[in-house]
Short mmCIF file of C-alpha atoms and ligand atoms in Angstrom, two decimals:
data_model
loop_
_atom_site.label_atom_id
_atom_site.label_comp_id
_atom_site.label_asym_id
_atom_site.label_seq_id
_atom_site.Cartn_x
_atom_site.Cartn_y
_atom_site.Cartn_z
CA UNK A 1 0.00 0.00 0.00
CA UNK A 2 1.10 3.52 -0.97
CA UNK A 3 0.59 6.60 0.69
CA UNK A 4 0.96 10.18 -1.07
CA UNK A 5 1.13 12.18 1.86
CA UNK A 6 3.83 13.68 3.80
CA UNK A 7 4.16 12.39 7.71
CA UNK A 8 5.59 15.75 8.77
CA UNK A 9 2.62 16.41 11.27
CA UNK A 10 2.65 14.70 14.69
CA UNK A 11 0.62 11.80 14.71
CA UNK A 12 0.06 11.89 11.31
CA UNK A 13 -0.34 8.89 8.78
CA UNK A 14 -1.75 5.25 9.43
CA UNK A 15 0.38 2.98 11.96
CA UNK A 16 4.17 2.38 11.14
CA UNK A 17 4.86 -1.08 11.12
CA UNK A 18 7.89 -0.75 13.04
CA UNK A 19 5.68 0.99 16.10
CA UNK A 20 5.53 -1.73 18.02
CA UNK A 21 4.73 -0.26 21.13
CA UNK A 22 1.68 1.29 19.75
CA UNK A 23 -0.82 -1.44 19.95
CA UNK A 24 -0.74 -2.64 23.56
CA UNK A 25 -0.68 1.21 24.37
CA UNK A 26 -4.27 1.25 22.09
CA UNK A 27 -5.25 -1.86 24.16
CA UNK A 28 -4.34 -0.21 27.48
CA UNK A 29 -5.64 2.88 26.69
CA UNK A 30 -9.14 1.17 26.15
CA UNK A 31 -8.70 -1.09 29.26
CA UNK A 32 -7.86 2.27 31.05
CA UNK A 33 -10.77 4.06 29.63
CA UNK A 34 -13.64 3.12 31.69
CA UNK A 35 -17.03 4.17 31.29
CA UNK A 36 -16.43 5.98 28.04
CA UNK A 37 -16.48 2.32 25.86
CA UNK A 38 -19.91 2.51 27.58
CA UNK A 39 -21.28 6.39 27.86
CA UNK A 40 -20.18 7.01 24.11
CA UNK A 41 -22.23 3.48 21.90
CA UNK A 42 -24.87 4.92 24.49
CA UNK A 43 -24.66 8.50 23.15
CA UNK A 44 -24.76 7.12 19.86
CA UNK A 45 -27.79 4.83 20.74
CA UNK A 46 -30.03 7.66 21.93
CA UNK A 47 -29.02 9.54 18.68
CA UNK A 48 -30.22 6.71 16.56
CA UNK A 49 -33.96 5.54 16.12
CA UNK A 50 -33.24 1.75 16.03
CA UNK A 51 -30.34 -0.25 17.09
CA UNK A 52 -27.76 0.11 13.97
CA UNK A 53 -27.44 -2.85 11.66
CA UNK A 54 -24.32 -1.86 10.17
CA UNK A 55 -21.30 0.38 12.10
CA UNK A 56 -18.47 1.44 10.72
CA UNK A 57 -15.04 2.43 12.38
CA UNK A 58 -12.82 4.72 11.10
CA UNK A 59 -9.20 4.19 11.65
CA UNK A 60 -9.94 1.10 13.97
CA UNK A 61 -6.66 0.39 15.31
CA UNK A 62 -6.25 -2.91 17.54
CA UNK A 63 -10.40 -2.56 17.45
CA UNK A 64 -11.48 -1.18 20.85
CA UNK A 65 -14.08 0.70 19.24
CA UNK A 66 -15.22 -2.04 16.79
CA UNK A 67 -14.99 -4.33 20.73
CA UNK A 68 -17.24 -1.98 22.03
CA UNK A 69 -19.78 -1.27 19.27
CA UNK A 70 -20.18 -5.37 19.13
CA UNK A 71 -20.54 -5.09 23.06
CA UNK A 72 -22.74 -2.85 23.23
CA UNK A 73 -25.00 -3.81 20.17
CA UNK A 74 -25.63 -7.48 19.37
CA UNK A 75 -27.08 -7.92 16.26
CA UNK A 76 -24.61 -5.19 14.25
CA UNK A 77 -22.29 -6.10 11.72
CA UNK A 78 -19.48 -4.01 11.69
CA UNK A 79 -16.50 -2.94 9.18
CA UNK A 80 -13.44 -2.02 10.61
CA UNK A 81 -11.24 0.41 8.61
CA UNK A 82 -7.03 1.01 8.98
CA UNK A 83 -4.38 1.02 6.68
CA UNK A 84 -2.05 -0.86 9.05
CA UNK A 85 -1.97 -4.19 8.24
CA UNK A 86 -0.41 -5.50 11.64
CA UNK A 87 -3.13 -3.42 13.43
CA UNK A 88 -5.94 -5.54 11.54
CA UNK A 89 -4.37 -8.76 11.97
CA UNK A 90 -4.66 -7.58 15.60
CA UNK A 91 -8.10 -6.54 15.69
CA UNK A 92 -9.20 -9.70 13.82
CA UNK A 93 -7.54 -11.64 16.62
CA UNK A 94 -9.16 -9.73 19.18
CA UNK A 95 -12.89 -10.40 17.34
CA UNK A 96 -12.56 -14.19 16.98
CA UNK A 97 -11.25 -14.27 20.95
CA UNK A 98 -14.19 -12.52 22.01
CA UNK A 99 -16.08 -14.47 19.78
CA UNK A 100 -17.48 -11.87 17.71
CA UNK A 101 -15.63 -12.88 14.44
CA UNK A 102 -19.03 -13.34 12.64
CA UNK A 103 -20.10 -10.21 12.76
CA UNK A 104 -16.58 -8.49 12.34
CA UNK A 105 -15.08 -7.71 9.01
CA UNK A 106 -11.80 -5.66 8.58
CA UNK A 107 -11.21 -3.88 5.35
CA UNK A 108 -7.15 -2.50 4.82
CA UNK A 109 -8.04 0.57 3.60
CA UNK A 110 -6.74 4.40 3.02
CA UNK A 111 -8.96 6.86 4.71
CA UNK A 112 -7.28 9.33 2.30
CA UNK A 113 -9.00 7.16 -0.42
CA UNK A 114 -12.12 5.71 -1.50
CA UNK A 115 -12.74 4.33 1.37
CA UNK A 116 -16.72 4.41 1.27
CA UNK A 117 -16.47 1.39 -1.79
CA UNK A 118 -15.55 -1.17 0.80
CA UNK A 119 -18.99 -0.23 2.82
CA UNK A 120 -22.63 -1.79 2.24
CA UNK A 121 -25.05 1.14 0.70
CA UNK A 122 -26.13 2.42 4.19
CA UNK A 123 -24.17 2.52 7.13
CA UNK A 124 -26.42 3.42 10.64
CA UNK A 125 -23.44 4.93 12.61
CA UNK A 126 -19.75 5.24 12.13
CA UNK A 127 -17.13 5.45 14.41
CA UNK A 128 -13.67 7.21 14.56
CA UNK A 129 -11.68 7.03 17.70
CA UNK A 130 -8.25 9.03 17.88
CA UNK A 131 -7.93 9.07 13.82
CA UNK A 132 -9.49 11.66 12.55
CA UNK A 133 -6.54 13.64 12.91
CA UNK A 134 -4.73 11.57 11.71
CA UNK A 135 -6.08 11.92 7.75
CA UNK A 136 -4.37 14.36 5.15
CA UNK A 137 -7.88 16.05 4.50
CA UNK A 138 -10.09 15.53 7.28
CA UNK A 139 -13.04 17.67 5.78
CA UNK A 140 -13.02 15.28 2.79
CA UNK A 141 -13.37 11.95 5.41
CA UNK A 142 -16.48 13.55 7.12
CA UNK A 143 -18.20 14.52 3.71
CA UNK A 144 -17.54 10.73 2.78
CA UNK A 145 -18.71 9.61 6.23
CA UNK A 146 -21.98 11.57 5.68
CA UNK A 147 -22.11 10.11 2.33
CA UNK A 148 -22.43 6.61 3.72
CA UNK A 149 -24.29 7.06 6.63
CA UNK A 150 -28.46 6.75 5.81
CA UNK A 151 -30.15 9.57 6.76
CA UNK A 152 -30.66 9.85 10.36
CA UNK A 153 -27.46 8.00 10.88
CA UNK A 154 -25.31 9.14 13.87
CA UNK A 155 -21.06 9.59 13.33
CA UNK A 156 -19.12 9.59 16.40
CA UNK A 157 -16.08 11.06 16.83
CA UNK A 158 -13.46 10.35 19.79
CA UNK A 159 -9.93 12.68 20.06
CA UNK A 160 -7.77 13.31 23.17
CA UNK A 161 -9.54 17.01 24.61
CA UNK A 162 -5.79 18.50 25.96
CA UNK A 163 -2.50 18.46 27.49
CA UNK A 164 -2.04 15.35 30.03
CA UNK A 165 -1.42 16.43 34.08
CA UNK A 166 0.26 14.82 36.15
CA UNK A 167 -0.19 13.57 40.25
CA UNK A 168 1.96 14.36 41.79
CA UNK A 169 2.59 17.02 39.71
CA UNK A 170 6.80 16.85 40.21
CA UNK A 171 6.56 12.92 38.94
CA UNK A 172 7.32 12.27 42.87
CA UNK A 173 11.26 12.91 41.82
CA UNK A 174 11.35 16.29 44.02
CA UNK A 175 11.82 18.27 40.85
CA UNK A 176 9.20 20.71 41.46
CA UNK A 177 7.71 21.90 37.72
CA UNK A 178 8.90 18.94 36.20
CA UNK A 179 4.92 17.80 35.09
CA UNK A 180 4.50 21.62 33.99
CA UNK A 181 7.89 20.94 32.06
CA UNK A 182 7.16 17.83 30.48
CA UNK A 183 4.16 19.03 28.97
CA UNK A 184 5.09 22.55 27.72
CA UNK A 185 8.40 20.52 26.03
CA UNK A 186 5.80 18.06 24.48
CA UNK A 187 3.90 21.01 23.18
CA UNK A 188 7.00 22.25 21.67
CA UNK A 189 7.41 19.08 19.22
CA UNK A 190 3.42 19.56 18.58
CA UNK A 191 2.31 16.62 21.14
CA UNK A 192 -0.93 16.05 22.37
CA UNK A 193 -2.45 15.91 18.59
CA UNK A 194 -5.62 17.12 19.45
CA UNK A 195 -8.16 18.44 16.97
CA UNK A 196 -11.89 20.03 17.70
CA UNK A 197 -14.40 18.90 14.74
CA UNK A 198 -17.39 20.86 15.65
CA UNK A 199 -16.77 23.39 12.81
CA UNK A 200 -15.91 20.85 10.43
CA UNK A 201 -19.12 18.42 11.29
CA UNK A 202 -21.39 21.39 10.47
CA UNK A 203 -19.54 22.13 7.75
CA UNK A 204 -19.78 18.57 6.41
CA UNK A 205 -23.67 18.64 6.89
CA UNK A 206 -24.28 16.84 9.70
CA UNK A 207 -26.76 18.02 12.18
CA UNK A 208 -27.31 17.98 16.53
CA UNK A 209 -23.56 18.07 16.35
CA UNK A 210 -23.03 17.85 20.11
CA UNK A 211 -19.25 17.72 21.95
CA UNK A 212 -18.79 16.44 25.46
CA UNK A 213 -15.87 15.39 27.47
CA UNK A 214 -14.94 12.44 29.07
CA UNK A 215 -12.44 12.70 32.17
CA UNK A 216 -9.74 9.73 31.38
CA UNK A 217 -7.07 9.20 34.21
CA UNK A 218 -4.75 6.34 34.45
CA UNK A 219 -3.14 5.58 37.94
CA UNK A 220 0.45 3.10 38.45
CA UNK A 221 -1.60 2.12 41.40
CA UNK A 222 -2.74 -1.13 38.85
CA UNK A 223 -0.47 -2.90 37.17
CA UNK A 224 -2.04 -2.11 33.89
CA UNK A 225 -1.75 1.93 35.11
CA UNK A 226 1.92 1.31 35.58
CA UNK A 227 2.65 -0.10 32.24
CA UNK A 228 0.26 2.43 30.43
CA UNK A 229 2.24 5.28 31.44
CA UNK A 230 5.80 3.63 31.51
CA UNK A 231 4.94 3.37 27.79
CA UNK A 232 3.21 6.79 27.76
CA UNK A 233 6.36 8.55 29.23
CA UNK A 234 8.94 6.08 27.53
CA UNK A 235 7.07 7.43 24.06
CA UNK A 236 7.55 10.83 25.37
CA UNK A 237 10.42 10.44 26.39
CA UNK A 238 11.88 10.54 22.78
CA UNK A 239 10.46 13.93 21.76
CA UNK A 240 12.31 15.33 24.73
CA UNK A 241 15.63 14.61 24.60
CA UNK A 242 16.34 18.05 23.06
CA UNK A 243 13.36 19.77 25.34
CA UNK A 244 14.72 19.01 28.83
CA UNK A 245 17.49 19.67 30.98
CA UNK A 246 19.59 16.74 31.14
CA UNK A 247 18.68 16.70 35.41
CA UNK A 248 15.08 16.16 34.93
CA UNK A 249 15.80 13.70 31.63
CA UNK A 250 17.61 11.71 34.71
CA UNK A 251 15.05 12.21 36.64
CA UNK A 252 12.23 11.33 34.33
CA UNK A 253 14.20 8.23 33.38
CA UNK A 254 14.06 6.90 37.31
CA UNK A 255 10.28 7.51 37.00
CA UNK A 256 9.89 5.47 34.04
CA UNK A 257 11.84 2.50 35.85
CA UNK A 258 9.98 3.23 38.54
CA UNK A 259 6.78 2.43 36.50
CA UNK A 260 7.96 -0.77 34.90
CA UNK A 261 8.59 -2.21 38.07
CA UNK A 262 5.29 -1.34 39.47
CA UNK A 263 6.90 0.75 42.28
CA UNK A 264 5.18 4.27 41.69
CA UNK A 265 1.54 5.61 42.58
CA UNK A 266 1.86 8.21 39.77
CA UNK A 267 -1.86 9.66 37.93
CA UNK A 268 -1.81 11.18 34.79
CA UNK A 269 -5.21 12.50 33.61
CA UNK A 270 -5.93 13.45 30.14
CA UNK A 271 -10.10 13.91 28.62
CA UNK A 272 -11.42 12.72 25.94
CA UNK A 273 -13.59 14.83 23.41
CA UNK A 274 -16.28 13.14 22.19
CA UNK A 275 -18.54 14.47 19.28
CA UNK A 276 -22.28 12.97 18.06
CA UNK A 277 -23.47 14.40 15.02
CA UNK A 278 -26.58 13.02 13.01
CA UNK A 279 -27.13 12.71 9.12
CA UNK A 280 -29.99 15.02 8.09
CA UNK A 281 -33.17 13.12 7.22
CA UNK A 282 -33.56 14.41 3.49
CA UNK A 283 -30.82 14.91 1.21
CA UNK A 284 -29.90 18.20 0.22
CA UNK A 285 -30.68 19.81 3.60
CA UNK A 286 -28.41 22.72 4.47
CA UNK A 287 -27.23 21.90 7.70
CA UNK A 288 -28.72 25.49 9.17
CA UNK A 289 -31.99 24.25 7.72
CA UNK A 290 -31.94 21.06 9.09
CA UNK A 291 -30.89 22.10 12.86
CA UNK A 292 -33.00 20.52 15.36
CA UNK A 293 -33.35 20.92 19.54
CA UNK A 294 -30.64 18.81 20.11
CA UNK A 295 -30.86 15.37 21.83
C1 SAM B 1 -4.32 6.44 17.50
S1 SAM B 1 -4.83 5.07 16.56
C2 SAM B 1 -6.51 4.85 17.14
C3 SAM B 1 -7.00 3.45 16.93
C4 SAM B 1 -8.38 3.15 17.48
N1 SAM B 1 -9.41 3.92 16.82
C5 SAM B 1 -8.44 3.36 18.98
O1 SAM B 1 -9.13 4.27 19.44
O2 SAM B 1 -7.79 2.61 19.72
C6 SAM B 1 -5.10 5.76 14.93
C7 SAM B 1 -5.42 4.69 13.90
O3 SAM B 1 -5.75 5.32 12.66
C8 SAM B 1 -5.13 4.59 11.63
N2 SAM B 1 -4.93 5.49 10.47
C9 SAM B 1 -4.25 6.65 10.45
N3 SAM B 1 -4.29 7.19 9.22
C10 SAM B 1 -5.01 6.35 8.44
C11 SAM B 1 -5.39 6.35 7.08
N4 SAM B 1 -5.04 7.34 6.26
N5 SAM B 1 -6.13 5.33 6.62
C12 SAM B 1 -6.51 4.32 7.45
N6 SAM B 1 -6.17 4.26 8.75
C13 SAM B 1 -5.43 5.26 9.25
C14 SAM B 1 -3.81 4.13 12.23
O4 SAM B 1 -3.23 3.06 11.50
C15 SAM B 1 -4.25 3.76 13.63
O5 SAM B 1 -4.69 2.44 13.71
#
């Protein structure tokens, strides 16, 4: 598979193969999320008329979201969507163990193409968690997505809402600032990605385009915590280098060994942004036309 765009922007591009860390930190991450593998198919539910028959997910990754959409509604078929082959083979894995295989059917695919040809004619919701962003025209995805989607059809949209924090906020390594630090230097070298889509949803044509946030925090207090964020600052850790003084590099290094031997009780907390934004009802409906009270 070829791709025509540059990967000059932070998080930008499908999943290189050689990332390996990337997807137990997608499996962690939904393991870590809590309710919001819950509150968000039940956003989408009460957005929808009927139960969906067919989902989509954009950009699926390891399949969390595809995991949860199954979860959460038993009789949907769902297509999952990457361009990262080693991420499918992952997801599929993760269907058949859960025993959802049947209803689960991965498609390696460019978002940045015509991705919409893969799809059944109607699509009742779609789906797309943390990739978004990632696309080289964004705009274009969500005009396709509302192309798909029958009218009436909900699109959800998932994307990390800021800058992480840290508890305590000196990493416990008496280097008071060193959280502050860590996240201005990240900043720097363009890190959190983060995106808002409001605009671009109503621009698109979708309508009740509502945005929430989800608080996400992930403590070392669990073992799964502690390797979340050893991976989380061991990432980081790599955009840095340059950023930091070389004391608190030291001292950011003891935290991550701290964290991979399960000896730390550090919290980082980080929200999600969630968008739900329905397809109009008739075709051809401005989206100002078409605005309605909201859920
Ligand atoms: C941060 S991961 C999120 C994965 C998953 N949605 C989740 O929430 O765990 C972003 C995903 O988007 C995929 N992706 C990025 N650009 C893509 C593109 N142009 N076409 C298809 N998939 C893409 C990546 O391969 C990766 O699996």
């Amino acid at each position: 598979m070829t791709h025509s765009h540059s990967h000059t922007r932070p998080g930008h591009g499908p999943a290189r193969a050689d990332d390996t860390g990337l997807a137990e930190l997608l499996d962690l991450d939904a393991a870590l999320a809590g309710s919001l593998f819950s509150e968000v198919p039940n956003a989408a539910s009460e957005a929808l008329r009927d139960a969906p028959s067919i989902a989509v997910d954009l950009g699926a990754g390891t399949g969390t979201g595809t995991l949860a959409l199954a979860n959460r509604f038993l009789g949907t078929r769902i297509h999952s969507i990457d361009a990262s082959p080693e991420l499918l083979e992952r997801l599929s894995a993760a269907a058949t163990n859960a025993g959802i295989g049947d209803r689960v059917e991965p498609h390696l695919v460019d978002l940045d193409g015509d991705w919409p040809a893969v799809l059944p004619d109607s699509v009742d919701l779609a789906w797309a968690a943390l990739s978004p962003h990632h696309v080289t025209d964004p705009a274009r995805v969500l005009r396709q997505a509302l192309g798909v989607l029958r009218p009436g059809g909900v699109f959800v949209a998932i994307e990390l809402a800021g800058a992480a924090r840290y508890y305590p906020e000196d990493l416990a390594t008496g280097r008071a600032g060193l959280g502050d630090r860590i996240v201005s230097a990240l900043a720097r070298q363009g890190y959190p990605v983060t995106a808002e889509w409001t605009a671009a949803l109503n621009s698109a044509g979708f309508i009740r385009v509502e945005r929430f946030e989800i608080p996400f925090t992930a403590s070392a207090r669990t073992t799964e915590g502690a390797r979340y964020l050893a991976l989380q600052l061991a990432r980081n850790r790599t955009h840095l280098s340059d950023e930091l003084a070389a004391d608190d590099l030291a001292a950011l290094d003891a935290v991550i060994a701290a964290l991979e031997v399960d000896d730390s009780e550090l919290e980082q907390s980080q929200s999600r942004a969630i968008w739900i934004a329905v397809t109009p009802e008739h075709q051809g409906l401005s989206a100002s036309d078409a605005k309605g009270p909201g859920r």
